Coordinates of C-alpha atoms in Angstrom, one line a residue:
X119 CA -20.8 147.8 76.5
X120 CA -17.8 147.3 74.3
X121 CA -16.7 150.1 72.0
X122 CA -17.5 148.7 68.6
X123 CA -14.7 150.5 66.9
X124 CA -12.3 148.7 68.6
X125 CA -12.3 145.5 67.1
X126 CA -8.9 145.1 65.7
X127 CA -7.1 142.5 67.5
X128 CA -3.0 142.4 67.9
X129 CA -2.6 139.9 65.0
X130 CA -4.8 142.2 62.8
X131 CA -2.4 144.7 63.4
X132 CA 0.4 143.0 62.5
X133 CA -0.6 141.9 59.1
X134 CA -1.6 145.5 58.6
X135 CA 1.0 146.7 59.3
X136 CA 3.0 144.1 57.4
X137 CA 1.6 144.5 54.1
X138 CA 1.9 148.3 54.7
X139 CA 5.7 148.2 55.6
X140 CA 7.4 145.1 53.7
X141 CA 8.3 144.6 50.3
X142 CA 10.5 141.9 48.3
X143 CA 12.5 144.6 46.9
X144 CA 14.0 144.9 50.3
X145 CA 15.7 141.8 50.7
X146 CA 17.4 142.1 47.1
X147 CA 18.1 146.1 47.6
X148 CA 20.3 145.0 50.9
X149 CA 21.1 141.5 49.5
X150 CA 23.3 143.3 46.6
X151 CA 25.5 146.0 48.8
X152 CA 25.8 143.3 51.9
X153 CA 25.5 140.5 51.0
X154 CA 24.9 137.7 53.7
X155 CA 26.3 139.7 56.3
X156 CA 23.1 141.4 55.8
X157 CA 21.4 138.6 58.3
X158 CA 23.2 140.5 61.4
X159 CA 22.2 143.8 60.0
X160 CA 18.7 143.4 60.1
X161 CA 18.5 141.6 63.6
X162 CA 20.7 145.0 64.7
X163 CA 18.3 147.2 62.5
X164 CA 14.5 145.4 64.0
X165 CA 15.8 145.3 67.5
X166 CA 17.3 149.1 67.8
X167 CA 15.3 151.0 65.3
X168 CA 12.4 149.4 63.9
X169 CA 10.5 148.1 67.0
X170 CA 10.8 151.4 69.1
X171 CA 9.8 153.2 65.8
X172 CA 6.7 151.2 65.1
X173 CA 6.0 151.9 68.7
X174 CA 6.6 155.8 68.9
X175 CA 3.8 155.6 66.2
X176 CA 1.7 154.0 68.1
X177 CA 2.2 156.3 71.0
X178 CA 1.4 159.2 68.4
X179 CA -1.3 158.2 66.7
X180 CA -3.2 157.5 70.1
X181 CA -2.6 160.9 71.4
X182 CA -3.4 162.6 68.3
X183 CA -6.4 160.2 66.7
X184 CA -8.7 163.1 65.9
X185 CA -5.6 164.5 63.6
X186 CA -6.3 164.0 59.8
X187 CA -2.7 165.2 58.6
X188 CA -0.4 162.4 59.9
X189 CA 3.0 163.9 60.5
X190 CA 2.6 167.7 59.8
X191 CA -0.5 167.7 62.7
X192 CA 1.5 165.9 65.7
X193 CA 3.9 168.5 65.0
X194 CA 1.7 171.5 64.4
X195 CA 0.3 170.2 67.8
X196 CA 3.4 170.0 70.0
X197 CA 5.8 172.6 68.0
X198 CA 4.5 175.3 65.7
X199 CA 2.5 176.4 62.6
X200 CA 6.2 177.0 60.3
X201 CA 7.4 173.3 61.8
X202 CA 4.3 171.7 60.5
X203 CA 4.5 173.5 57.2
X204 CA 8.4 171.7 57.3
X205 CA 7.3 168.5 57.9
X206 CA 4.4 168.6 55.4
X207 CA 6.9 170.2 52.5
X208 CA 9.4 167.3 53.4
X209 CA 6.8 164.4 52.9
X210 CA 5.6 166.0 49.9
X211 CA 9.6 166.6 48.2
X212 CA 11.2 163.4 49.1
X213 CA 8.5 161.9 46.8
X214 CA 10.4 163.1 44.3
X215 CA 13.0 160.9 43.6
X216 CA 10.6 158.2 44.5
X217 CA 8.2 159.5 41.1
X218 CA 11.5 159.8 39.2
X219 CA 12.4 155.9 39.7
X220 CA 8.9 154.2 39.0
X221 CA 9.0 154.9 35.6
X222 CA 12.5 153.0 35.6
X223 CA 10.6 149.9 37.5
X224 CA 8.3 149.6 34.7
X225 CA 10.8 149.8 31.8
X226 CA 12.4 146.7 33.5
X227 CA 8.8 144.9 34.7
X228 CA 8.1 145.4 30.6
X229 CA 11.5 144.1 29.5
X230 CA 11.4 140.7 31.1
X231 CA 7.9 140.4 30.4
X232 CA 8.1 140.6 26.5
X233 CA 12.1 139.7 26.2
X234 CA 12.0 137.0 28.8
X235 CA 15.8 138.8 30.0
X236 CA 17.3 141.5 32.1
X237 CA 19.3 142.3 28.6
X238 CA 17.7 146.1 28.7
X239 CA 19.0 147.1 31.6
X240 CA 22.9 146.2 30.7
X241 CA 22.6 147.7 27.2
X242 CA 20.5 150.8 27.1
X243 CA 21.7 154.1 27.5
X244 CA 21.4 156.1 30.6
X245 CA 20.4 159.1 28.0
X246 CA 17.9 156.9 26.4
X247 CA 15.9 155.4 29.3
X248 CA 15.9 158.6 30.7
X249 CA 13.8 160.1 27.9
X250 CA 11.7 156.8 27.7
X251 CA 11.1 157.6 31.7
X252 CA 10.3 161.1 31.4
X253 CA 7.5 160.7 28.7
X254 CA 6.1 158.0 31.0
X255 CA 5.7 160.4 33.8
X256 CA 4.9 163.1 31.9
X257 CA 1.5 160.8 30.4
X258 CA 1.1 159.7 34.4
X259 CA 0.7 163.4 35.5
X260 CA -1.4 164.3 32.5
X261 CA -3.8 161.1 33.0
X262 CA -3.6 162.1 36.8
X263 CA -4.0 165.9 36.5
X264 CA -7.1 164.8 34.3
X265 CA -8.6 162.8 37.5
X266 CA -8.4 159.6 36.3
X267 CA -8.2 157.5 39.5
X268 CA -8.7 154.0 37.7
X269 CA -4.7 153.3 38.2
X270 CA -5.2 153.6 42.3
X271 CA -7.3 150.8 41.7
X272 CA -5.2 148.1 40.5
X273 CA -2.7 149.4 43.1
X274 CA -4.9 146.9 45.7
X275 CA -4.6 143.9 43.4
X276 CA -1.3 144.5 42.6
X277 CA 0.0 144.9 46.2
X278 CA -1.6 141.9 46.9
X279 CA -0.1 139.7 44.0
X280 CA 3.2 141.3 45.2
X281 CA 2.8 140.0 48.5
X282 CA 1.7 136.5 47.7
X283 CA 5.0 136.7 45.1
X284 CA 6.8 137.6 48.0
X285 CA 6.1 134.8 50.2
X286 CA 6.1 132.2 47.7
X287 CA 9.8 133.3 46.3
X288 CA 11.1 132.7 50.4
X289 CA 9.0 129.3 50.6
X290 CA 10.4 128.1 47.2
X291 CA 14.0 129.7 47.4
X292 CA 14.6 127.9 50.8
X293 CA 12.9 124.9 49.5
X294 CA 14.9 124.6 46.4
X295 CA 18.2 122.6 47.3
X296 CA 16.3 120.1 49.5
X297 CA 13.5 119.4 47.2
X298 CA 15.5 119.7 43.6
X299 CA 18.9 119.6 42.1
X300 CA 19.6 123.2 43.1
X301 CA 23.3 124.3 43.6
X302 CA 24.3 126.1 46.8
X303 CA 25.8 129.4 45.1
X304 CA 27.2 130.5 48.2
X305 CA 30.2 128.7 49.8
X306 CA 30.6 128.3 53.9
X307 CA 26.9 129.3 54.3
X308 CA 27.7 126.9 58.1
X309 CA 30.4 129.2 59.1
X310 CA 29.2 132.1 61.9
X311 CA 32.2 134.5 60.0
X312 CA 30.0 134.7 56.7
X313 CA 27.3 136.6 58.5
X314 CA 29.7 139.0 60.4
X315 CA 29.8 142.8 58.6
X316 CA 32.7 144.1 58.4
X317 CA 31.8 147.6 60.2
X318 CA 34.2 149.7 57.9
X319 CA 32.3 152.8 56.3
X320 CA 31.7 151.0 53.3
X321 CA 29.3 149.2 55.6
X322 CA 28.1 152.3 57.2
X323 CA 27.5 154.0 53.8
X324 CA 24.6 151.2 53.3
X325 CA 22.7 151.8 56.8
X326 CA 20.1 154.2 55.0
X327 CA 19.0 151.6 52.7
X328 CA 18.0 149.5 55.8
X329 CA 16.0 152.5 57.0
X330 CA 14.4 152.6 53.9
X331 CA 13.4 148.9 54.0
X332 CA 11.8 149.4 57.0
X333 CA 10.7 152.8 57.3
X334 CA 6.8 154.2 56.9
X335 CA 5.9 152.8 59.9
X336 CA 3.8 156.2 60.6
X337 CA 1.2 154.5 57.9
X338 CA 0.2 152.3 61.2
X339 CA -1.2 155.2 63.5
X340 CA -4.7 155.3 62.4
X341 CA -5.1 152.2 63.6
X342 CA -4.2 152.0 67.4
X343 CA -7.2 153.8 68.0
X344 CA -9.1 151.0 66.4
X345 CA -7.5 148.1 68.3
X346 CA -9.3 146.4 71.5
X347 CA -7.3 147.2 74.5
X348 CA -4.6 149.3 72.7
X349 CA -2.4 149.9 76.0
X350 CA -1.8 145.6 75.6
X351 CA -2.3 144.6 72.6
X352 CA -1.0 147.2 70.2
X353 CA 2.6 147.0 71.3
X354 CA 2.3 142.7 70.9
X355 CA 0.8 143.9 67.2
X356 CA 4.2 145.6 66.5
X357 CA 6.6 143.4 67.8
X358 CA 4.7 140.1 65.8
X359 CA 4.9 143.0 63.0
X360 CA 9.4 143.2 63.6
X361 CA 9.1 139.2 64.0
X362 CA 7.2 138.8 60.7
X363 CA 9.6 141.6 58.9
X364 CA 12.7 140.0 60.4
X365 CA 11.5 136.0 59.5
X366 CA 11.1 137.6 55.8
X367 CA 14.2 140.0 55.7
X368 CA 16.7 137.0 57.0
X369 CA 14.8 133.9 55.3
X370 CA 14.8 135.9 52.1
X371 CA 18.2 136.9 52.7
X372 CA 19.3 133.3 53.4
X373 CA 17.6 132.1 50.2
X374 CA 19.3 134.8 48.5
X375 CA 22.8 132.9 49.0
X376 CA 21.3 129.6 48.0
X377 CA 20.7 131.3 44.4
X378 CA 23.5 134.3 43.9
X379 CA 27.2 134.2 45.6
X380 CA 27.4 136.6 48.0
X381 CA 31.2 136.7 47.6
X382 CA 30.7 137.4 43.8
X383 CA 27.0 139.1 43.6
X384 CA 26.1 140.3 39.8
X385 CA 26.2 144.1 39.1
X386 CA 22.3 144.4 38.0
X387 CA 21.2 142.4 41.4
X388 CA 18.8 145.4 42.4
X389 CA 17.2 145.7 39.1
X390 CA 17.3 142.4 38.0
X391 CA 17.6 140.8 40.8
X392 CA 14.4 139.5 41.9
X393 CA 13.2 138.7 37.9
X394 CA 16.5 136.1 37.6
X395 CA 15.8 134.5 41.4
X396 CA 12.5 133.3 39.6
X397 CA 13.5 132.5 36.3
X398 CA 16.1 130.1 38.4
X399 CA 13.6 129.3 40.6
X400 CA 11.2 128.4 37.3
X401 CA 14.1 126.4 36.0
X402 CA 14.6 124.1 39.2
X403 CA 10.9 123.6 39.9
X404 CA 10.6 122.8 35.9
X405 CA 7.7 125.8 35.5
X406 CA 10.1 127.4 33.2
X407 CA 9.6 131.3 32.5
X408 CA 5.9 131.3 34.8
X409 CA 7.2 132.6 38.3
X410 CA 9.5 135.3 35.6
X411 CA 6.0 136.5 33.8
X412 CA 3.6 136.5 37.4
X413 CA 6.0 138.5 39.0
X414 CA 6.8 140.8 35.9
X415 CA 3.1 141.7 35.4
X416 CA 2.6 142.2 39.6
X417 CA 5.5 144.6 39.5
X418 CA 4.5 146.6 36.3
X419 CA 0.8 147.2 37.4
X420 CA 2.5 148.1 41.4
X421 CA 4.7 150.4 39.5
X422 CA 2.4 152.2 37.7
X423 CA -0.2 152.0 40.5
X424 CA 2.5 153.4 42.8
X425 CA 3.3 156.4 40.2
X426 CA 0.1 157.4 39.5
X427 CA -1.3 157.5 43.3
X428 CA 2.2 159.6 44.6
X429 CA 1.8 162.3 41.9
X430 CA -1.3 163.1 43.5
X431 CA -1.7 161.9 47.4
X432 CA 1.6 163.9 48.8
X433 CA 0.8 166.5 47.3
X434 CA -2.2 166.6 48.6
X435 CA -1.9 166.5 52.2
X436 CA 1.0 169.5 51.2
X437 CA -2.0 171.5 50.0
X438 CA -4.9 170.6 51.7
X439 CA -4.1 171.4 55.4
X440 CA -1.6 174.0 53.6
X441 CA -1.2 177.7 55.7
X442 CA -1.4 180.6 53.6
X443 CA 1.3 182.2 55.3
X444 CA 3.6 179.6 53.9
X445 CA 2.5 177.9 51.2
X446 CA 1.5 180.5 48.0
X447 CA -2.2 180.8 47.1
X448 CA -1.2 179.9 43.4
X449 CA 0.2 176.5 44.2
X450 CA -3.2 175.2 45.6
X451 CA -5.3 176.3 42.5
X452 CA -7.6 173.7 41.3
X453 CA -9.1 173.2 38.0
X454 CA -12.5 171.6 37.1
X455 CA -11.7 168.1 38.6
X456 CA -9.9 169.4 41.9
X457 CA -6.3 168.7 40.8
X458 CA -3.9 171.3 41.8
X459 CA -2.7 172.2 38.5
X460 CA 0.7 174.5 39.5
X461 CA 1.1 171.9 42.4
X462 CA 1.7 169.4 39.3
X463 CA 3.3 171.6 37.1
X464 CA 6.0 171.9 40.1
X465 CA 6.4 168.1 40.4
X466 CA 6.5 167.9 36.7
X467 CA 9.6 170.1 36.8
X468 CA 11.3 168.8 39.9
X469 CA 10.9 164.9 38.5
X470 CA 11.8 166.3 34.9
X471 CA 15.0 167.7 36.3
X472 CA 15.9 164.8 38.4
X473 CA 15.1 162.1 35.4
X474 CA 17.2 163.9 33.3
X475 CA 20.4 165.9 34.6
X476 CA 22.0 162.4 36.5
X477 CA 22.3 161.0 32.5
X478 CA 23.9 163.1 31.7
X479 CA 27.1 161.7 33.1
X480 CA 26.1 158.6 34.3
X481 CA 27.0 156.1 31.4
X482 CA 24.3 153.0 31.7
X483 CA 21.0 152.2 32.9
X484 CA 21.6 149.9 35.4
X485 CA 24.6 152.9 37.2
X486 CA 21.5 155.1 36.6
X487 CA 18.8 152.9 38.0
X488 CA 21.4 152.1 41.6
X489 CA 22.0 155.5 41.9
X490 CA 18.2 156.4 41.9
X491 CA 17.9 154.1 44.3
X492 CA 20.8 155.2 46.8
X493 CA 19.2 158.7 47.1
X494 CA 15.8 157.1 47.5
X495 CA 17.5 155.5 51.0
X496 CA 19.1 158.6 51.8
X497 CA 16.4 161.3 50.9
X498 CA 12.6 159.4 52.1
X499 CA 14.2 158.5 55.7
X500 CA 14.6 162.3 56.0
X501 CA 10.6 162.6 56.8
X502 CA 10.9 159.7 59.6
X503 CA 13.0 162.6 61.6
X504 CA 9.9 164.8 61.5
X505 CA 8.1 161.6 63.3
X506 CA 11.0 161.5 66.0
X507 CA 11.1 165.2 66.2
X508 CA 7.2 164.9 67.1
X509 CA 7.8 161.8 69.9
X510 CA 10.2 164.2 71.7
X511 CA 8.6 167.2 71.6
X512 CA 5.2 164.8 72.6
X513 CA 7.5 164.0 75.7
X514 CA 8.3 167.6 76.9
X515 CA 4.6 168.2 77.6
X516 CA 3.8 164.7 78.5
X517 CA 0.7 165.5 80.9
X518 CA -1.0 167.6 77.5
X519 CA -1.4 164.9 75.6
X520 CA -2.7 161.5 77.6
X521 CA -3.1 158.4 74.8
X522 CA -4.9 155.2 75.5
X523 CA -1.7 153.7 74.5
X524 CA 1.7 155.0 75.6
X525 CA 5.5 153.4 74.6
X526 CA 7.2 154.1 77.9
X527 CA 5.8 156.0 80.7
X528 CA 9.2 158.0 81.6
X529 CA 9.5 161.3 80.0
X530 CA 13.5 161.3 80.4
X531 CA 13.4 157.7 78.9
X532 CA 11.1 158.9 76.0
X533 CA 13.5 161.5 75.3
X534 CA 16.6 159.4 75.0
X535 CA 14.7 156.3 72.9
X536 CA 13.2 159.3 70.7
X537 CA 17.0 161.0 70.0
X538 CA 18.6 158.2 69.6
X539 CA 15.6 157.3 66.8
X540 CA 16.2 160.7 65.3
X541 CA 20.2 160.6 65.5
X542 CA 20.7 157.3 63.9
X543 CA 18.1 158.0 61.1
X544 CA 20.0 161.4 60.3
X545 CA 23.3 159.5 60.6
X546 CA 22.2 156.6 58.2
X547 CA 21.1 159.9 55.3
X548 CA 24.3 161.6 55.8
X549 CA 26.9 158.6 55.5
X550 CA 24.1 157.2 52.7
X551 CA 25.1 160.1 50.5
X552 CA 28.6 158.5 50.0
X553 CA 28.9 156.9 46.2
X554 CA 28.4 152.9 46.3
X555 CA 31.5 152.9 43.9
X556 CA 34.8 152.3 44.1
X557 CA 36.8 155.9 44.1
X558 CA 39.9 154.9 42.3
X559 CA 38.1 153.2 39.8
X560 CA 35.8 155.9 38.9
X561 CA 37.1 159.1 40.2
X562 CA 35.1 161.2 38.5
X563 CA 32.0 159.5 38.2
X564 CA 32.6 159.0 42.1
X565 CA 32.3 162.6 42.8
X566 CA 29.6 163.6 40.3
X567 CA 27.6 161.0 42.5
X568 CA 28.3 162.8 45.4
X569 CA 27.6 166.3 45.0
X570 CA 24.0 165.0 43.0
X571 CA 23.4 163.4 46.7
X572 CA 24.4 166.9 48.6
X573 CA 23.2 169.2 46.2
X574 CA 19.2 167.2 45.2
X575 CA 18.7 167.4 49.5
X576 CA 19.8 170.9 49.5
X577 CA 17.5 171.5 46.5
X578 CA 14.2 171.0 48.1
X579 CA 15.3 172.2 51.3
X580 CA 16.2 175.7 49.9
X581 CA 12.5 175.7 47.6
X582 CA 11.0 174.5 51.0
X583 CA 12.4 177.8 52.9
X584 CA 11.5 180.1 49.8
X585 CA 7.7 179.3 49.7
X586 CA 6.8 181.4 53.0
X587 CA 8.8 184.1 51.3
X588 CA 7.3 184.1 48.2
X589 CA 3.8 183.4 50.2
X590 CA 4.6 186.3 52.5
X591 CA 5.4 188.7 49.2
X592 CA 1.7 187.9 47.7
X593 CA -0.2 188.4 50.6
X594 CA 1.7 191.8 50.7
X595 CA 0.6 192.7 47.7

């Protein structure tokens, strides 16, 4: 009799999986500090890293499908208790510059929406968004600290609109110069040399933002345990997964150079990016501002969606499977509703600090909003190590740990596909930290961007190793 929880089929998977990973953001994001050489990069980037990624996952998920903590249990499992507290502290804190940049995506999503123009992000002061964006997180983590889970909600809807808006703006952006009067903005889009990088470390700086497009994969794992015969059919799920990601990352990238000169590409491209493709797009398909306002409202309620549910859900899984020998009995004190009040007040902090300090010196919204960004790319790939660092450990005691599903039966050939996963990644974050300016221009502003992007890692890896000591202090006392 056939197991009637496996009923996912590989082309469930993949569209899973798909909505899970991809987002439009990541063809502008890479768009603006490649341009079309970007094409190559993300054929290089699915082929190397991606596809053995999505199937490491799949290997750990399988072997661990009873464990309810993601990446913190398949290393408590084949390392140790402290590891496991590591990896959980480090998917919790590189949340935080990821809660410190939604409130910046709904300023803009708000701005075209009622001014019909990107106009807010060129003129407004770094100073001045950045109080604007602390209030607004500071009324997210009070609405969420009081339980109120409606916002989660729309975070379904919303995802889906975003996805719909995603595939429509590749349909109609490739569509536009045969079907209207739409200009080519790029020039020698038929020569082979306008997709070649130039692999200088200017080039190399932008890997991590690549990463970040396609990282998260670990989301997948709860559901090769759910897919009829997993050993064949999950791996075909993750490589139609890397065909679909790639189709949208090079088609997108392609109709990117139809609408915006990759030679000459605008200065606000990642935060205005996307909202000027479809007021362009409204223009040549004479549906004037419609595509502008559908995807303005989609990415204010995704924003706000996002926010609200990554206050609450990192910090969560920090807490819940949290050991007392490392993680202080004050931090997981609930009130009435459950919420773990001092957990918050932490993030409150943290996010406060990271909102704030970078205005200081950094002159405009849009510098601000780019920056934000950049350590995005270099600070959330740091928790895919801890999902490499699990696959190799996973391979030293191979026989412990038998998975309906396994990504390649050699232990020795495990190891090597799992470092070079866990090499690259770190080597994409370090070179990542490097400023996305020009030095001479900037000096100073160059290196203020630089040590933020040491010092903000080093940050929440010194609070990480001071919570067993203060933990270890408390329980002494």
């Amino acid at each position: 009799m056939a197991d009637s929880t496996k009923q996912l089929r590989w082309y469930n998977v993949a569209l899973i999986a798909f909505v899970a990973v991809w987002g439009l953001g990541n063809v502008f994001n890479n768009y603006a500090q490649q341009g079309l050489s970007v094409i190559t990069s993300w054929l290089l980037i699915m082929l190397l890293y991606f596809v053995p990624y999505a199937l490491i996952v799949g290997q750990l998920g399988s072997a661990f499908k009873d464990a309810n903590g993601g990446v913190s249990s398949w290393i408590r499992a084949t390392g140790t208790k402290r590891l496991a507290y590591y990896a959980a502290w480090t998917y919790w804190v590189v949340h935080v510059p990821y809660l410190a940049q939604k409130p910046q995506g709904i300023l803009i999503g708000l701005s075209w929406l009622f001014q019909g123009n990107g106009d807010f992000v060129n003129t407004a002061s770094a100073v001045t968004v950045s109080m604007i964006c602390l209030a607004l997180f500071l009324l997210f983590l009070w609405l969420a600290a009081r339980g109120i889970t409606t916002l989660n909600r729309i975070g379904s809807v919303a995802g889906t609109a975003m996805f719909v808006m995603s595939i429509l703006f590749i349909i109609l952006a490739v569509s536009a110069p045969f079907m209207t009067k739409a200009h080519i903005a790029t020039p020698n889009m038929t020569s082979i040399k306008t997709y070649l990088p130039n692999f200088n470390l200017a080039y190399f700086t932008t890997i991590s933002m690549l990463v970040f497009a396609v990282g998260g994969a670990e989301k997948i794992s709860p559901y090769v345990n759910n897919t009829k015969h997993a050993a064949r059919e999950f791996p075909l799920g993750m490589i139609a997964l890397a065909i679909m990601v790639a189709l949208c990352a090079i088609l997108g990238s392609f109709a990117m150079g139809f609408l915006f000169d990759s030679n000459h590409i605008p200065a606000d491209l990642m935060a205005n990016g996307a909202y000027k493709a479809f007021a362009m797009l409204g223009g040549y398909y004479h549906l004037g501002n419609t595509f502008v306002i559908l995807y303005a409202i989609a990415q204010t309620l995704a924003q706000i969606s996002a926010l609200a549910f990554s206050i609450d859900a990192p910090l969560k899984i920090l807490l819940a499977d949290a050991d007392a020998d490392f993680v202080p009995a004050a931090l997981s004190k609930t009130n009435a509703k459950g919420v773990p009040v001092n957990g918050y007040a932490m993030t409150g902090v943290l996010v406060g600090l990271l909102i704030i300090v970078p205005a200081l010196k950094i002159g405009n919204m849009n510098a601000l909003y780019k920056w934000l960004l950049n350590l995005n790319s270099v600070v959330m790939p740091m928790r895919y190590l801890w999902v490499f660092l699990a696959y190799l450990l996973l391979n030293r005691h191979l026989s412990r740990y038998p998975s309906d599903y396994m990504f390649v039966k050699s232990r020795r050939l495990g190891m090597v596909i799992g470092g070079w996963c866990f090499l690259f990644t770190a080597f994409a974050c370090v070179l990542g930290m490097i400023p996305k300016l020009d030095m001479a221009a900037d000096p100073e502003q160059w290196w203020f961007q630089l040590a933020l992007n040491i010092i903000t890692p080093l940050i929440f890896l010194a609070l990480g190793l001071i919570l067993p000591a203060i933990a270890r202090r408390r329980r002494a006392n």
